[in-house]
Amino acid sequence: MRAALLAVMLAASNVHALELAGVFADHMVLQREMPLRVWGQAEPGQKVHVQIADRSADVVAGRDGRWRANFAPLKAGGPHQLKVSAGSEQRLLSDVLIGDVWIAAGQSNMEWRLADANTAAAEIAAAGEHPQIRHAKMPHRVSLQPLRDAPPLRWDVANPATAGEFSAVAWHFARRVQADVNVPIGILNLSWGGTHVE
């Protein structure tokens, strides 16, 4: 009985442990030349220190444990580290780029993998030539109510081991755009075959 009570108490004490929102992860791309926001949760009332590039901000978690740090726009570049600390806890994300972030939304045509394209072998073999293209696929998740946060995402760097799982349309789009603007390109893939836009 005591062990079960202790487990419940420990679980409750970690409800507001320091966390970043799910969209933030190693290898991500953040939007250039726009106000930059970083958010997550911590213990209510706890001071949170956030640092990226040469910028830093201190914020305080609200009564619900949520916090948000705002930064002035950053120019394209990187890689940077994103450091977040609160009390004795710290979260460190590496290989963070600043560039252009695009949403790839739609149904099966957008979700269609590069590995299934006619030119898959050549495109995948050459993917390592484009390490500043990054892709994150949103896991399929159903909810009848709006969700406050995304599940944890994995940002993949374009290379022959990862590119086959990228959206084929988004991959060709990213390559074309990067050739034009010469900045890192992040693709947030929200596609889900056979679904409504909601």
PDB file of C-alpha atoms in Angstrom:
ATOM      1  CA  MET A   1       0.000   0.000   0.000  1.00  0.00           C
ATOM      2  CA  ARG A   2       2.774   2.424   0.906  1.00  0.00           C
ATOM      3  CA  ALA A   3       4.639   1.615  -2.325  1.00  0.00           C
ATOM      4  CA  ALA A   4       1.505   2.316  -4.388  1.00  0.00           C
ATOM      5  CA  LEU A   5       0.883   5.602  -2.551  1.00  0.00           C
ATOM      6  CA  LEU A   6       4.500   6.646  -3.076  1.00  0.00           C
ATOM      7  CA  ALA A   7       4.263   5.864  -6.802  1.00  0.00           C
ATOM      8  CA  VAL A   8       1.123   8.004  -7.108  1.00  0.00           C
ATOM      9  CA  MET A   9       2.779  10.865  -5.228  1.00  0.00           C
ATOM     10  CA  LEU A  10       5.891  10.697  -7.416  1.00  0.00           C
ATOM     11  CA  ALA A  11       3.799  10.656 -10.583  1.00  0.00           C
ATOM     12  CA  ALA A  12       1.815  13.663  -9.368  1.00  0.00           C
ATOM     13  CA  SER A  13       4.990  15.540  -8.496  1.00  0.00           C
ATOM     14  CA  ASN A  14       6.229  15.163 -12.090  1.00  0.00           C
ATOM     15  CA  VAL A  15       3.058  16.449 -13.752  1.00  0.00           C
ATOM     16  CA  HIS A  16       4.695  19.823 -14.349  1.00  0.00           C
ATOM     17  CA  ALA A  17       8.298  18.715 -14.832  1.00  0.00           C
ATOM     18  CA  LEU A  18      10.193  20.957 -17.230  1.00  0.00           C
ATOM     19  CA  GLU A  19       9.144  20.171 -20.792  1.00  0.00           C
ATOM     20  CA  LEU A  20       9.219  21.798 -24.199  1.00  0.00           C
ATOM     21  CA  ALA A  21       6.195  21.635 -26.490  1.00  0.00           C
ATOM     22  CA  GLY A  22       6.228  18.599 -28.769  1.00  0.00           C
ATOM     23  CA  VAL A  23       7.183  20.490 -31.918  1.00  0.00           C
ATOM     24  CA  PHE A  24      10.603  21.385 -30.463  1.00  0.00           C
ATOM     25  CA  ALA A  25      13.264  18.720 -31.039  1.00  0.00           C
ATOM     26  CA  ASP A  26      16.836  18.186 -32.198  1.00  0.00           C
ATOM     27  CA  HIS A  27      17.444  19.090 -35.879  1.00  0.00           C
ATOM     28  CA  MET A  28      14.374  21.333 -36.126  1.00  0.00           C
ATOM     29  CA  VAL A  29      14.077  24.449 -38.262  1.00  0.00           C
ATOM     30  CA  LEU A  30      12.646  27.647 -36.763  1.00  0.00           C
ATOM     31  CA  GLN A  31      11.201  30.446 -38.870  1.00  0.00           C
ATOM     32  CA  ARG A  32      13.627  33.223 -39.772  1.00  0.00           C
ATOM     33  CA  GLU A  33      12.939  36.947 -39.572  1.00  0.00           C
ATOM     34  CA  MET A  34       9.728  36.540 -37.569  1.00  0.00           C
ATOM     35  CA  PRO A  35       9.140  36.828 -33.803  1.00  0.00           C
ATOM     36  CA  LEU A  36      10.319  33.554 -32.276  1.00  0.00           C
ATOM     37  CA  ARG A  37       8.294  31.858 -29.533  1.00  0.00           C
ATOM     38  CA  VAL A  38       9.427  28.921 -27.408  1.00  0.00           C
ATOM     39  CA  TRP A  39       6.964  27.352 -24.980  1.00  0.00           C
ATOM     40  CA  GLY A  40       6.353  24.413 -22.706  1.00  0.00           C
ATOM     41  CA  GLN A  41       5.551  23.636 -19.082  1.00  0.00           C
ATOM     42  CA  ALA A  42       7.234  23.588 -15.693  1.00  0.00           C
ATOM     43  CA  GLU A  43       6.275  23.762 -12.041  1.00  0.00           C
ATOM     44  CA  PRO A  44       3.728  26.567 -11.512  1.00  0.00           C
ATOM     45  CA  GLY A  45       5.502  29.787 -10.537  1.00  0.00           C
ATOM     46  CA  GLN A  46       8.921  28.428 -11.488  1.00  0.00           C
ATOM     47  CA  LYS A  47      11.445  30.662 -13.270  1.00  0.00           C
ATOM     48  CA  VAL A  48      12.412  29.296 -16.705  1.00  0.00           C
ATOM     49  CA  HIS A  49      15.565  30.411 -18.534  1.00  0.00           C
ATOM     50  CA  VAL A  50      15.600  30.003 -22.332  1.00  0.00           C
ATOM     51  CA  GLN A  51      18.638  30.570 -24.550  1.00  0.00           C
ATOM     52  CA  ILE A  52      19.146  30.305 -28.310  1.00  0.00           C
ATOM     53  CA  ALA A  53      21.940  31.721 -30.452  1.00  0.00           C
ATOM     54  CA  ASP A  54      23.048  34.907 -28.638  1.00  0.00           C
ATOM     55  CA  ARG A  55      19.606  35.555 -27.114  1.00  0.00           C
ATOM     56  CA  SER A  56      18.230  34.645 -23.708  1.00  0.00           C
ATOM     57  CA  ALA A  57      14.977  35.211 -21.848  1.00  0.00           C
ATOM     58  CA  ASP A  58      13.654  34.553 -18.358  1.00  0.00           C
ATOM     59  CA  VAL A  59       9.956  33.801 -17.874  1.00  0.00           C
ATOM     60  CA  VAL A  60       7.796  32.431 -15.078  1.00  0.00           C
ATOM     61  CA  ALA A  61       5.468  29.455 -15.467  1.00  0.00           C
ATOM     62  CA  GLY A  62       1.830  30.334 -14.877  1.00  0.00           C
ATOM     63  CA  ARG A  63      -0.575  28.726 -12.408  1.00  0.00           C
ATOM     64  CA  ASP A  64      -1.226  25.983 -14.978  1.00  0.00           C
ATOM     65  CA  GLY A  65       2.513  25.392 -15.372  1.00  0.00           C
ATOM     66  CA  ARG A  66       2.632  26.783 -18.903  1.00  0.00           C
ATOM     67  CA  TRP A  67       5.329  29.228 -19.972  1.00  0.00           C
ATOM     68  CA  ARG A  68       6.320  31.025 -23.172  1.00  0.00           C
ATOM     69  CA  ALA A  69       9.485  32.923 -24.066  1.00  0.00           C
ATOM     70  CA  ASN A  70       9.473  35.508 -26.855  1.00  0.00           C
ATOM     71  CA  PHE A  71      12.515  36.478 -28.907  1.00  0.00           C
ATOM     72  CA  ALA A  72      13.158  39.100 -31.558  1.00  0.00           C
ATOM     73  CA  PRO A  73      13.521  37.705 -35.096  1.00  0.00           C
ATOM     74  CA  LEU A  74      16.678  35.795 -35.984  1.00  0.00           C
ATOM     75  CA  LYS A  75      18.334  35.662 -39.388  1.00  0.00           C
ATOM     76  CA  ALA A  76      18.779  32.398 -41.272  1.00  0.00           C
ATOM     77  CA  GLY A  77      21.677  30.289 -40.067  1.00  0.00           C
ATOM     78  CA  GLY A  78      22.876  27.823 -37.483  1.00  0.00           C
ATOM     79  CA  PRO A  79      23.328  25.269 -36.227  1.00  0.00           C
ATOM     80  CA  HIS A  80      22.371  26.534 -32.784  1.00  0.00           C
ATOM     81  CA  GLN A  81      21.586  24.982 -29.437  1.00  0.00           C
ATOM     82  CA  LEU A  82      18.314  25.663 -27.645  1.00  0.00           C
ATOM     83  CA  LYS A  83      18.822  25.512 -23.883  1.00  0.00           C
ATOM     84  CA  VAL A  84      15.955  25.590 -21.408  1.00  0.00           C
ATOM     85  CA  SER A  85      16.468  25.338 -17.651  1.00  0.00           C
ATOM     86  CA  ALA A  86      14.307  25.585 -14.572  1.00  0.00           C
ATOM     87  CA  GLY A  87      15.593  24.820 -11.105  1.00  0.00           C
ATOM     88  CA  SER A  88      17.841  21.760 -11.376  1.00  0.00           C
ATOM     89  CA  GLU A  89      16.317  20.604 -14.673  1.00  0.00           C
ATOM     90  CA  GLN A  90      17.645  21.364 -18.131  1.00  0.00           C
ATOM     91  CA  ARG A  91      16.629  20.511 -21.688  1.00  0.00           C
ATOM     92  CA  LEU A  92      19.182  20.884 -24.477  1.00  0.00           C
ATOM     93  CA  LEU A  93      18.311  20.651 -28.177  1.00  0.00           C
ATOM     94  CA  SER A  94      21.100  20.582 -30.744  1.00  0.00           C
ATOM     95  CA  ASP A  95      21.525  21.207 -34.462  1.00  0.00           C
ATOM     96  CA  VAL A  96      18.731  23.799 -34.562  1.00  0.00           C
ATOM     97  CA  LEU A  97      18.579  25.804 -37.788  1.00  0.00           C
ATOM     98  CA  ILE A  98      16.891  29.112 -38.567  1.00  0.00           C
ATOM     99  CA  GLY A  99      15.293  29.237 -42.005  1.00  0.00           C
ATOM    100  CA  ASP A 100      11.869  28.854 -43.611  1.00  0.00           C
ATOM    101  CA  VAL A 101       9.239  26.498 -42.205  1.00  0.00           C
ATOM    102  CA  TRP A 102       6.440  25.215 -44.407  1.00  0.00           C
ATOM    103  CA  ILE A 103       3.361  23.152 -43.571  1.00  0.00           C
ATOM    104  CA  ALA A 104       2.603  20.235 -45.895  1.00  0.00           C
ATOM    105  CA  ALA A 105      -1.077  19.434 -45.332  1.00  0.00           C
ATOM    106  CA  GLY A 106      -3.545  17.355 -47.276  1.00  0.00           C
ATOM    107  CA  GLN A 107      -4.586  13.788 -47.902  1.00  0.00           C
ATOM    108  CA  SER A 108      -2.908  10.783 -49.513  1.00  0.00           C
ATOM    109  CA  ASN A 109      -1.297  12.753 -52.357  1.00  0.00           C
ATOM    110  CA  MET A 110       0.650  14.851 -49.846  1.00  0.00           C
ATOM    111  CA  GLU A 111       1.324  11.934 -47.506  1.00  0.00           C
ATOM    112  CA  TRP A 112       2.733   9.811 -50.357  1.00  0.00           C
ATOM    113  CA  ARG A 113       6.323   8.884 -49.489  1.00  0.00           C
ATOM    114  CA  LEU A 114       9.374   9.747 -51.536  1.00  0.00           C
ATOM    115  CA  ALA A 115      10.287   6.039 -51.413  1.00  0.00           C
ATOM    116  CA  ASP A 116       7.221   5.326 -53.581  1.00  0.00           C
ATOM    117  CA  ALA A 117       8.025   7.913 -56.279  1.00  0.00           C
ATOM    118  CA  ASN A 118       9.223   6.976 -59.771  1.00  0.00           C
ATOM    119  CA  THR A 119      12.594   8.636 -59.176  1.00  0.00           C
ATOM    120  CA  ALA A 120      12.948   7.380 -55.597  1.00  0.00           C
ATOM    121  CA  ALA A 121      16.322   5.664 -55.966  1.00  0.00           C
ATOM    122  CA  ALA A 122      18.076   8.699 -57.410  1.00  0.00           C
ATOM    123  CA  GLU A 123      16.407  11.210 -55.078  1.00  0.00           C
ATOM    124  CA  ILE A 124      17.130   9.190 -51.947  1.00  0.00           C
ATOM    125  CA  ALA A 125      20.735   8.543 -52.956  1.00  0.00           C
ATOM    126  CA  ALA A 126      21.295  12.292 -53.437  1.00  0.00           C
ATOM    127  CA  ALA A 127      19.444  13.365 -50.267  1.00  0.00           C
ATOM    128  CA  GLY A 128      22.690  13.716 -48.322  1.00  0.00           C
ATOM    129  CA  GLU A 129      23.542  16.701 -50.518  1.00  0.00           C
ATOM    130  CA  HIS A 130      20.706  18.630 -48.826  1.00  0.00           C
ATOM    131  CA  PRO A 131      21.327  18.399 -45.045  1.00  0.00           C
ATOM    132  CA  GLN A 132      19.602  21.730 -44.429  1.00  0.00           C
ATOM    133  CA  ILE A 133      16.255  20.262 -45.488  1.00  0.00           C
ATOM    134  CA  ARG A 134      14.477  18.867 -42.440  1.00  0.00           C
ATOM    135  CA  HIS A 135      11.164  16.976 -42.239  1.00  0.00           C
ATOM    136  CA  ALA A 136       8.842  16.239 -39.295  1.00  0.00           C
ATOM    137  CA  LYS A 137       5.780  14.014 -39.705  1.00  0.00           C
ATOM    138  CA  MET A 138       2.903  14.661 -37.315  1.00  0.00           C
ATOM    139  CA  PRO A 139       1.636  11.346 -35.869  1.00  0.00           C
ATOM    140  CA  HIS A 140      -1.985  10.568 -36.706  1.00  0.00           C
ATOM    141  CA  ARG A 141      -4.103  11.554 -33.729  1.00  0.00           C
ATOM    142  CA  VAL A 142      -7.869  11.853 -33.387  1.00  0.00           C
ATOM    143  CA  SER A 143      -9.584  14.247 -30.987  1.00  0.00           C
ATOM    144  CA  LEU A 144     -13.099  15.638 -30.780  1.00  0.00           C
ATOM    145  CA  GLN A 145     -11.707  18.693 -28.995  1.00  0.00           C
ATOM    146  CA  PRO A 146      -8.904  21.085 -30.020  1.00  0.00           C
ATOM    147  CA  LEU A 147      -5.576  19.905 -28.607  1.00  0.00           C
ATOM    148  CA  ARG A 148      -3.283  22.353 -26.814  1.00  0.00           C
ATOM    149  CA  ASP A 149      -0.086  20.680 -27.925  1.00  0.00           C
ATOM    150  CA  ALA A 150       1.331  18.284 -30.496  1.00  0.00           C
ATOM    151  CA  PRO A 151       2.712  14.894 -29.527  1.00  0.00           C
ATOM    152  CA  PRO A 152       6.528  14.791 -29.501  1.00  0.00           C
ATOM    153  CA  LEU A 153       7.878  15.124 -33.037  1.00  0.00           C
ATOM    154  CA  ARG A 154      11.091  13.849 -34.600  1.00  0.00           C
ATOM    155  CA  TRP A 155      12.813  16.193 -37.048  1.00  0.00           C
ATOM    156  CA  ASP A 156      14.773  14.199 -39.634  1.00  0.00           C
ATOM    157  CA  VAL A 157      17.779  15.581 -41.495  1.00  0.00           C
ATOM    158  CA  ALA A 158      17.663  14.773 -45.209  1.00  0.00           C
ATOM    159  CA  ASN A 159      19.994  11.869 -45.978  1.00  0.00           C
ATOM    160  CA  PRO A 160      19.686   8.480 -47.726  1.00  0.00           C
ATOM    161  CA  ALA A 161      18.574   6.794 -44.485  1.00  0.00           C
ATOM    162  CA  THR A 162      15.663   9.183 -43.819  1.00  0.00           C
ATOM    163  CA  ALA A 163      14.493  10.801 -47.057  1.00  0.00           C
ATOM    164  CA  GLY A 164      12.427   7.836 -48.232  1.00  0.00           C
ATOM    165  CA  GLU A 165       9.885   8.584 -45.488  1.00  0.00           C
ATOM    166  CA  PHE A 166       9.539  12.278 -46.445  1.00  0.00           C
ATOM    167  CA  SER A 167       6.451  13.440 -48.285  1.00  0.00           C
ATOM    168  CA  ALA A 168       7.430  13.209 -51.967  1.00  0.00           C
ATOM    169  CA  VAL A 169       5.608  16.439 -52.862  1.00  0.00           C
ATOM    170  CA  ALA A 170       7.118  18.268 -49.889  1.00  0.00           C
ATOM    171  CA  TRP A 171      10.604  16.985 -50.746  1.00  0.00           C
ATOM    172  CA  HIS A 172      10.522  18.307 -54.311  1.00  0.00           C
ATOM    173  CA  PHE A 173       8.983  21.566 -53.080  1.00  0.00           C
ATOM    174  CA  ALA A 174      11.697  21.974 -50.421  1.00  0.00           C
ATOM    175  CA  ARG A 175      14.494  21.370 -52.905  1.00  0.00           C
ATOM    176  CA  ARG A 176      13.060  23.921 -55.340  1.00  0.00           C
ATOM    177  CA  VAL A 177      12.487  26.567 -52.660  1.00  0.00           C
ATOM    178  CA  GLN A 178      15.916  26.078 -51.127  1.00  0.00           C
ATOM    179  CA  ALA A 179      17.545  26.498 -54.524  1.00  0.00           C
ATOM    180  CA  ASP A 180      15.769  29.862 -54.789  1.00  0.00           C
ATOM    181  CA  VAL A 181      16.261  31.270 -51.280  1.00  0.00           C
ATOM    182  CA  ASN A 182      19.390  29.405 -50.075  1.00  0.00           C
ATOM    183  CA  VAL A 183      18.278  29.032 -46.449  1.00  0.00           C
ATOM    184  CA  PRO A 184      17.430  25.962 -44.334  1.00  0.00           C
ATOM    185  CA  ILE A 185      13.985  24.535 -45.099  1.00  0.00           C
ATOM    186  CA  GLY A 186      11.793  22.788 -42.535  1.00  0.00           C
ATOM    187  CA  ILE A 187       8.734  20.792 -43.610  1.00  0.00           C
ATOM    188  CA  LEU A 188       6.064  20.112 -40.992  1.00  0.00           C
ATOM    189  CA  ASN A 189       4.073  17.266 -42.555  1.00  0.00           C
ATOM    190  CA  LEU A 190       0.484  17.283 -41.259  1.00  0.00           C
ATOM    191  CA  SER A 191      -0.990  15.159 -44.053  1.00  0.00           C
ATOM    192  CA  TRP A 192      -3.357  12.224 -43.440  1.00  0.00           C
ATOM    193  CA  GLY A 193      -4.916  10.276 -46.280  1.00  0.00           C
ATOM    194  CA  GLY A 194      -8.725  10.261 -46.460  1.00  0.00           C
ATOM    195  CA  THR A 195      -9.300  12.865 -43.762  1.00  0.00           C
ATOM    196  CA  HIS A 196     -11.105  16.187 -43.643  1.00  0.00           C
ATOM    197  CA  VAL A 197      -9.056  19.353 -43.252  1.00  0.00           C
ATOM    198  CA  GLU A 198      -9.920  19.622 -39.533  1.00  0.00           C
TER     199      GLU A 198
END
